[in-house]
């Protein structure tokens, strides 16, 4: 499969370390296989762009979301998990929290989810603001 997707033109492979087991000296790597889409194909996909909020909070383990955000790059896939307490989607890099999506956009996404739609999210912007804090923006593709 890797050989089929490694032509460097319209196919892309994305990988990241998903787990480290020091006791057994094992590293698990997750791979994603992507194909570039034409503008016509992209226009058929529903998506929402959302600014990350609450990026200066600490996550549930006491880690700084700013530190977590500094470890990822623009273009990386991120995950969304709905938090019933805050009524927002928490955005993670797969393991660590990097921010949240506003309640208003979270409500829109919940309507899609209620209709059995799936999401795929990508960090589309990452930059420092005037206060030297990282800010980000995600694009949520709705399938």
JSON list of C-alpha atoms in Angstrom, two decimals:
[
{"chain": "A", "resi": 1, "resn": "UNK", "atom": "CA", "xyz": [0.00, 0.00, 0.00]},
{"chain": "A", "resi": 2, "resn": "UNK", "atom": "CA", "xyz": [2.84, 2.40, 0.83]},
{"chain": "A", "resi": 3, "resn": "UNK", "atom": "CA", "xyz": [4.41, 1.83, -2.58]},
{"chain": "A", "resi": 4, "resn": "UNK", "atom": "CA", "xyz": [1.12, 2.67, -4.30]},
{"chain": "A", "resi": 5, "resn": "UNK", "atom": "CA", "xyz": [0.86, 5.95, -2.40]},
{"chain": "A", "resi": 6, "resn": "UNK", "atom": "CA", "xyz": [4.49, 7.08, -2.44]},
{"chain": "A", "resi": 7, "resn": "UNK", "atom": "CA", "xyz": [4.59, 8.61, -5.92]},
{"chain": "A", "resi": 8, "resn": "UNK", "atom": "CA", "xyz": [4.88, 12.12, -4.41]},
{"chain": "A", "resi": 9, "resn": "UNK", "atom": "CA", "xyz": [2.28, 13.59, -6.77]},
{"chain": "A", "resi": 10, "resn": "UNK", "atom": "CA", "xyz": [-1.35, 13.19, -5.86]},
{"chain": "A", "resi": 11, "resn": "UNK", "atom": "CA", "xyz": [-0.96, 10.76, -2.98]},
{"chain": "A", "resi": 12, "resn": "UNK", "atom": "CA", "xyz": [0.32, 11.56, 0.47]},
{"chain": "A", "resi": 13, "resn": "UNK", "atom": "CA", "xyz": [1.22, 9.45, 3.48]},
{"chain": "A", "resi": 14, "resn": "UNK", "atom": "CA", "xyz": [1.01, 10.89, 6.97]},
{"chain": "A", "resi": 15, "resn": "UNK", "atom": "CA", "xyz": [2.36, 9.04, 9.98]},
{"chain": "A", "resi": 16, "resn": "UNK", "atom": "CA", "xyz": [2.81, 9.67, 13.68]},
{"chain": "A", "resi": 17, "resn": "UNK", "atom": "CA", "xyz": [3.85, 7.75, 16.76]},
{"chain": "A", "resi": 18, "resn": "UNK", "atom": "CA", "xyz": [0.63, 6.67, 18.45]},
{"chain": "A", "resi": 19, "resn": "UNK", "atom": "CA", "xyz": [2.07, 4.81, 21.44]},
{"chain": "A", "resi": 20, "resn": "UNK", "atom": "CA", "xyz": [5.37, 3.98, 23.08]},
{"chain": "A", "resi": 21, "resn": "UNK", "atom": "CA", "xyz": [5.75, 0.86, 25.23]},
{"chain": "A", "resi": 22, "resn": "UNK", "atom": "CA", "xyz": [9.13, 1.20, 26.93]},
{"chain": "A", "resi": 23, "resn": "UNK", "atom": "CA", "xyz": [8.77, -2.10, 28.82]},
{"chain": "A", "resi": 24, "resn": "UNK", "atom": "CA", "xyz": [8.44, -4.14, 25.62]},
{"chain": "A", "resi": 25, "resn": "UNK", "atom": "CA", "xyz": [10.57, -1.71, 23.58]},
{"chain": "A", "resi": 26, "resn": "UNK", "atom": "CA", "xyz": [7.78, -1.18, 21.07]},
{"chain": "A", "resi": 27, "resn": "UNK", "atom": "CA", "xyz": [6.65, 1.89, 19.16]},
{"chain": "A", "resi": 28, "resn": "UNK", "atom": "CA", "xyz": [3.29, 1.93, 17.41]},
{"chain": "A", "resi": 29, "resn": "UNK", "atom": "CA", "xyz": [2.94, 4.14, 14.35]},
{"chain": "A", "resi": 30, "resn": "UNK", "atom": "CA", "xyz": [-0.36, 5.23, 12.84]},
{"chain": "A", "resi": 31, "resn": "UNK", "atom": "CA", "xyz": [-0.38, 5.85, 9.09]},
{"chain": "A", "resi": 32, "resn": "UNK", "atom": "CA", "xyz": [-2.92, 7.77, 7.03]},
{"chain": "A", "resi": 33, "resn": "UNK", "atom": "CA", "xyz": [-3.17, 7.53, 3.25]},
{"chain": "A", "resi": 34, "resn": "UNK", "atom": "CA", "xyz": [-4.49, 10.61, 1.49]},
{"chain": "A", "resi": 35, "resn": "UNK", "atom": "CA", "xyz": [-5.15, 11.48, -2.11]},
{"chain": "A", "resi": 36, "resn": "UNK", "atom": "CA", "xyz": [-5.28, 15.07, -3.34]},
{"chain": "A", "resi": 37, "resn": "UNK", "atom": "CA", "xyz": [-8.68, 16.13, -4.55]},
{"chain": "A", "resi": 38, "resn": "UNK", "atom": "CA", "xyz": [-9.60, 18.38, -7.43]},
{"chain": "A", "resi": 39, "resn": "UNK", "atom": "CA", "xyz": [-11.30, 21.71, -6.74]},
{"chain": "A", "resi": 40, "resn": "UNK", "atom": "CA", "xyz": [-14.53, 20.25, -8.11]},
{"chain": "A", "resi": 41, "resn": "UNK", "atom": "CA", "xyz": [-14.31, 17.33, -5.65]},
{"chain": "A", "resi": 42, "resn": "UNK", "atom": "CA", "xyz": [-13.45, 19.68, -2.76]},
{"chain": "A", "resi": 43, "resn": "UNK", "atom": "CA", "xyz": [-16.47, 21.88, -3.53]},
{"chain": "A", "resi": 44, "resn": "UNK", "atom": "CA", "xyz": [-18.74, 18.87, -2.92]},
{"chain": "A", "resi": 45, "resn": "UNK", "atom": "CA", "xyz": [-17.45, 18.38, 0.64]},
{"chain": "A", "resi": 46, "resn": "UNK", "atom": "CA", "xyz": [-19.15, 20.13, 3.52]},
{"chain": "A", "resi": 47, "resn": "UNK", "atom": "CA", "xyz": [-16.83, 21.68, 6.06]},
{"chain": "A", "resi": 48, "resn": "UNK", "atom": "CA", "xyz": [-16.71, 24.27, 8.81]},
{"chain": "A", "resi": 49, "resn": "UNK", "atom": "CA", "xyz": [-13.73, 26.35, 9.85]},
{"chain": "A", "resi": 50, "resn": "UNK", "atom": "CA", "xyz": [-13.40, 27.05, 13.56]},
{"chain": "A", "resi": 51, "resn": "UNK", "atom": "CA", "xyz": [-10.95, 29.08, 15.60]},
{"chain": "A", "resi": 52, "resn": "UNK", "atom": "CA", "xyz": [-9.54, 27.21, 18.57]},
{"chain": "A", "resi": 53, "resn": "UNK", "atom": "CA", "xyz": [-10.59, 28.76, 21.87]},
{"chain": "A", "resi": 54, "resn": "UNK", "atom": "CA", "xyz": [-9.32, 28.26, 25.41]},
{"chain": "A", "resi": 55, "resn": "UNK", "atom": "CA", "xyz": [-5.84, 27.36, 24.15]},
{"chain": "A", "resi": 56, "resn": "UNK", "atom": "CA", "xyz": [-4.21, 28.85, 27.26]},
{"chain": "A", "resi": 57, "resn": "UNK", "atom": "CA", "xyz": [-6.02, 26.49, 29.67]},
{"chain": "A", "resi": 58, "resn": "UNK", "atom": "CA", "xyz": [-4.47, 23.39, 31.13]},
{"chain": "A", "resi": 59, "resn": "UNK", "atom": "CA", "xyz": [-5.77, 20.00, 30.04]},
{"chain": "A", "resi": 60, "resn": "UNK", "atom": "CA", "xyz": [-7.31, 17.42, 32.38]},
{"chain": "A", "resi": 61, "resn": "UNK", "atom": "CA", "xyz": [-3.80, 16.19, 33.34]},
{"chain": "A", "resi": 62, "resn": "UNK", "atom": "CA", "xyz": [-2.52, 19.67, 34.21]},
{"chain": "A", "resi": 63, "resn": "UNK", "atom": "CA", "xyz": [-0.50, 20.05, 30.99]},
{"chain": "A", "resi": 64, "resn": "UNK", "atom": "CA", "xyz": [-0.50, 23.36, 29.17]},
{"chain": "A", "resi": 65, "resn": "UNK", "atom": "CA", "xyz": [-2.58, 23.36, 26.00]},
{"chain": "A", "resi": 66, "resn": "UNK", "atom": "CA", "xyz": [-0.07, 25.91, 24.66]},
{"chain": "A", "resi": 67, "resn": "UNK", "atom": "CA", "xyz": [2.74, 23.38, 25.11]},
{"chain": "A", "resi": 68, "resn": "UNK", "atom": "CA", "xyz": [0.62, 20.70, 23.42]},
{"chain": "A", "resi": 69, "resn": "UNK", "atom": "CA", "xyz": [-0.21, 23.06, 20.55]},
{"chain": "A", "resi": 70, "resn": "UNK", "atom": "CA", "xyz": [3.47, 23.86, 20.05]},
{"chain": "A", "resi": 71, "resn": "UNK", "atom": "CA", "xyz": [4.14, 20.18, 19.30]},
{"chain": "A", "resi": 72, "resn": "UNK", "atom": "CA", "xyz": [1.89, 19.94, 16.24]},
{"chain": "A", "resi": 73, "resn": "UNK", "atom": "CA", "xyz": [2.04, 21.52, 12.80]},
{"chain": "A", "resi": 74, "resn": "UNK", "atom": "CA", "xyz": [-0.31, 23.07, 10.32]},
{"chain": "A", "resi": 75, "resn": "UNK", "atom": "CA", "xyz": [-1.86, 20.36, 8.16]},
{"chain": "A", "resi": 76, "resn": "UNK", "atom": "CA", "xyz": [-1.93, 17.70, 10.88]},
{"chain": "A", "resi": 77, "resn": "UNK", "atom": "CA", "xyz": [-5.13, 15.81, 11.54]},
{"chain": "A", "resi": 78, "resn": "UNK", "atom": "CA", "xyz": [-6.77, 16.50, 14.90]},
{"chain": "A", "resi": 79, "resn": "UNK", "atom": "CA", "xyz": [-9.66, 14.82, 16.70]},
{"chain": "A", "resi": 80, "resn": "UNK", "atom": "CA", "xyz": [-12.85, 16.18, 18.22]},
{"chain": "A", "resi": 81, "resn": "UNK", "atom": "CA", "xyz": [-14.57, 14.88, 21.34]},
{"chain": "A", "resi": 82, "resn": "UNK", "atom": "CA", "xyz": [-17.77, 16.42, 22.65]},
{"chain": "A", "resi": 83, "resn": "UNK", "atom": "CA", "xyz": [-17.57, 17.53, 26.28]},
{"chain": "A", "resi": 84, "resn": "UNK", "atom": "CA", "xyz": [-21.03, 17.56, 27.87]},
{"chain": "A", "resi": 85, "resn": "UNK", "atom": "CA", "xyz": [-19.90, 19.76, 30.78]},
{"chain": "A", "resi": 86, "resn": "UNK", "atom": "CA", "xyz": [-18.65, 22.64, 28.60]},
{"chain": "A", "resi": 87, "resn": "UNK", "atom": "CA", "xyz": [-20.99, 21.83, 25.68]},
{"chain": "A", "resi": 88, "resn": "UNK", "atom": "CA", "xyz": [-18.05, 22.23, 23.31]},
{"chain": "A", "resi": 89, "resn": "UNK", "atom": "CA", "xyz": [-15.87, 19.94, 21.27]},
{"chain": "A", "resi": 90, "resn": "UNK", "atom": "CA", "xyz": [-12.43, 19.43, 22.77]},
{"chain": "A", "resi": 91, "resn": "UNK", "atom": "CA", "xyz": [-9.75, 19.35, 20.07]},
{"chain": "A", "resi": 92, "resn": "UNK", "atom": "CA", "xyz": [-6.80, 16.99, 20.57]},
{"chain": "A", "resi": 93, "resn": "UNK", "atom": "CA", "xyz": [-3.76, 15.88, 18.61]},
{"chain": "A", "resi": 94, "resn": "UNK", "atom": "CA", "xyz": [-5.00, 12.34, 19.22]},
{"chain": "A", "resi": 95, "resn": "UNK", "atom": "CA", "xyz": [-3.68, 12.28, 22.79]},
{"chain": "A", "resi": 96, "resn": "UNK", "atom": "CA", "xyz": [-3.29, 15.81, 24.13]},
{"chain": "A", "resi": 97, "resn": "UNK", "atom": "CA", "xyz": [-5.80, 18.67, 24.31]},
{"chain": "A", "resi": 98, "resn": "UNK", "atom": "CA", "xyz": [-4.92, 21.71, 22.20]},
{"chain": "A", "resi": 99, "resn": "UNK", "atom": "CA", "xyz": [-8.12, 23.75, 22.50]},
{"chain": "A", "resi": 100, "resn": "UNK", "atom": "CA", "xyz": [-11.88, 23.79, 22.08]},
{"chain": "A", "resi": 101, "resn": "UNK", "atom": "CA", "xyz": [-14.43, 24.81, 19.48]},
{"chain": "A", "resi": 102, "resn": "UNK", "atom": "CA", "xyz": [-16.96, 27.49, 20.44]},
{"chain": "A", "resi": 103, "resn": "UNK", "atom": "CA", "xyz": [-20.41, 26.51, 21.69]},
{"chain": "A", "resi": 104, "resn": "UNK", "atom": "CA", "xyz": [-22.08, 27.99, 18.60]},
{"chain": "A", "resi": 105, "resn": "UNK", "atom": "CA", "xyz": [-20.04, 25.91, 16.15]},
{"chain": "A", "resi": 106, "resn": "UNK", "atom": "CA", "xyz": [-20.21, 22.89, 18.47]},
{"chain": "A", "resi": 107, "resn": "UNK", "atom": "CA", "xyz": [-24.02, 23.06, 18.29]},
{"chain": "A", "resi": 108, "resn": "UNK", "atom": "CA", "xyz": [-23.86, 23.02, 14.48]},
{"chain": "A", "resi": 109, "resn": "UNK", "atom": "CA", "xyz": [-21.50, 20.04, 14.55]},
{"chain": "A", "resi": 110, "resn": "UNK", "atom": "CA", "xyz": [-23.76, 18.20, 16.99]},
{"chain": "A", "resi": 111, "resn": "UNK", "atom": "CA", "xyz": [-26.66, 18.51, 14.55]},
{"chain": "A", "resi": 112, "resn": "UNK", "atom": "CA", "xyz": [-24.51, 16.81, 11.91]},
{"chain": "A", "resi": 113, "resn": "UNK", "atom": "CA", "xyz": [-23.48, 14.14, 14.40]},
{"chain": "A", "resi": 114, "resn": "UNK", "atom": "CA", "xyz": [-27.13, 13.57, 15.36]},
{"chain": "A", "resi": 115, "resn": "UNK", "atom": "CA", "xyz": [-27.70, 12.78, 11.68]},
{"chain": "A", "resi": 116, "resn": "UNK", "atom": "CA", "xyz": [-24.92, 10.16, 11.80]},
{"chain": "A", "resi": 117, "resn": "UNK", "atom": "CA", "xyz": [-22.37, 12.31, 9.97]},
{"chain": "A", "resi": 118, "resn": "UNK", "atom": "CA", "xyz": [-18.68, 11.70, 10.65]},
{"chain": "A", "resi": 119, "resn": "UNK", "atom": "CA", "xyz": [-15.97, 14.33, 11.04]},
{"chain": "A", "resi": 120, "resn": "UNK", "atom": "CA", "xyz": [-12.39, 14.58, 9.90]},
{"chain": "A", "resi": 121, "resn": "UNK", "atom": "CA", "xyz": [-10.52, 17.61, 11.22]},
{"chain": "A", "resi": 122, "resn": "UNK", "atom": "CA", "xyz": [-7.27, 19.24, 10.19]},
{"chain": "A", "resi": 123, "resn": "UNK", "atom": "CA", "xyz": [-5.30, 22.10, 11.74]},
{"chain": "A", "resi": 124, "resn": "UNK", "atom": "CA", "xyz": [-5.29, 24.71, 8.96]},
{"chain": "A", "resi": 125, "resn": "UNK", "atom": "CA", "xyz": [-3.68, 27.65, 10.74]},
{"chain": "A", "resi": 126, "resn": "UNK", "atom": "CA", "xyz": [-1.22, 27.99, 13.60]},
{"chain": "A", "resi": 127, "resn": "UNK", "atom": "CA", "xyz": [0.43, 31.25, 14.57]},
{"chain": "A", "resi": 128, "resn": "UNK", "atom": "CA", "xyz": [1.38, 33.47, 17.50]},
{"chain": "A", "resi": 129, "resn": "UNK", "atom": "CA", "xyz": [-0.86, 36.39, 18.47]},
{"chain": "A", "resi": 130, "resn": "UNK", "atom": "CA", "xyz": [0.19, 39.78, 19.90]},
{"chain": "A", "resi": 131, "resn": "UNK", "atom": "CA", "xyz": [0.41, 38.23, 23.39]},
{"chain": "A", "resi": 132, "resn": "UNK", "atom": "CA", "xyz": [2.85, 35.58, 22.11]},
{"chain": "A", "resi": 133, "resn": "UNK", "atom": "CA", "xyz": [0.25, 32.83, 22.61]},
{"chain": "A", "resi": 134, "resn": "UNK", "atom": "CA", "xyz": [-0.33, 30.23, 19.94]},
{"chain": "A", "resi": 135, "resn": "UNK", "atom": "CA", "xyz": [-3.65, 30.43, 18.14]},
{"chain": "A", "resi": 136, "resn": "UNK", "atom": "CA", "xyz": [-5.04, 27.87, 15.76]},
{"chain": "A", "resi": 137, "resn": "UNK", "atom": "CA", "xyz": [-7.84, 27.19, 13.36]},
{"chain": "A", "resi": 138, "resn": "UNK", "atom": "CA", "xyz": [-9.28, 23.84, 12.36]},
{"chain": "A", "resi": 139, "resn": "UNK", "atom": "CA", "xyz": [-11.23, 22.77, 9.32]},
{"chain": "A", "resi": 140, "resn": "UNK", "atom": "CA", "xyz": [-13.86, 20.16, 10.13]},
{"chain": "A", "resi": 141, "resn": "UNK", "atom": "CA", "xyz": [-14.81, 18.07, 7.10]},
{"chain": "A", "resi": 142, "resn": "UNK", "atom": "CA", "xyz": [-18.27, 16.55, 7.40]},
{"chain": "A", "resi": 143, "resn": "UNK", "atom": "CA", "xyz": [-18.88, 13.21, 5.66]}
]
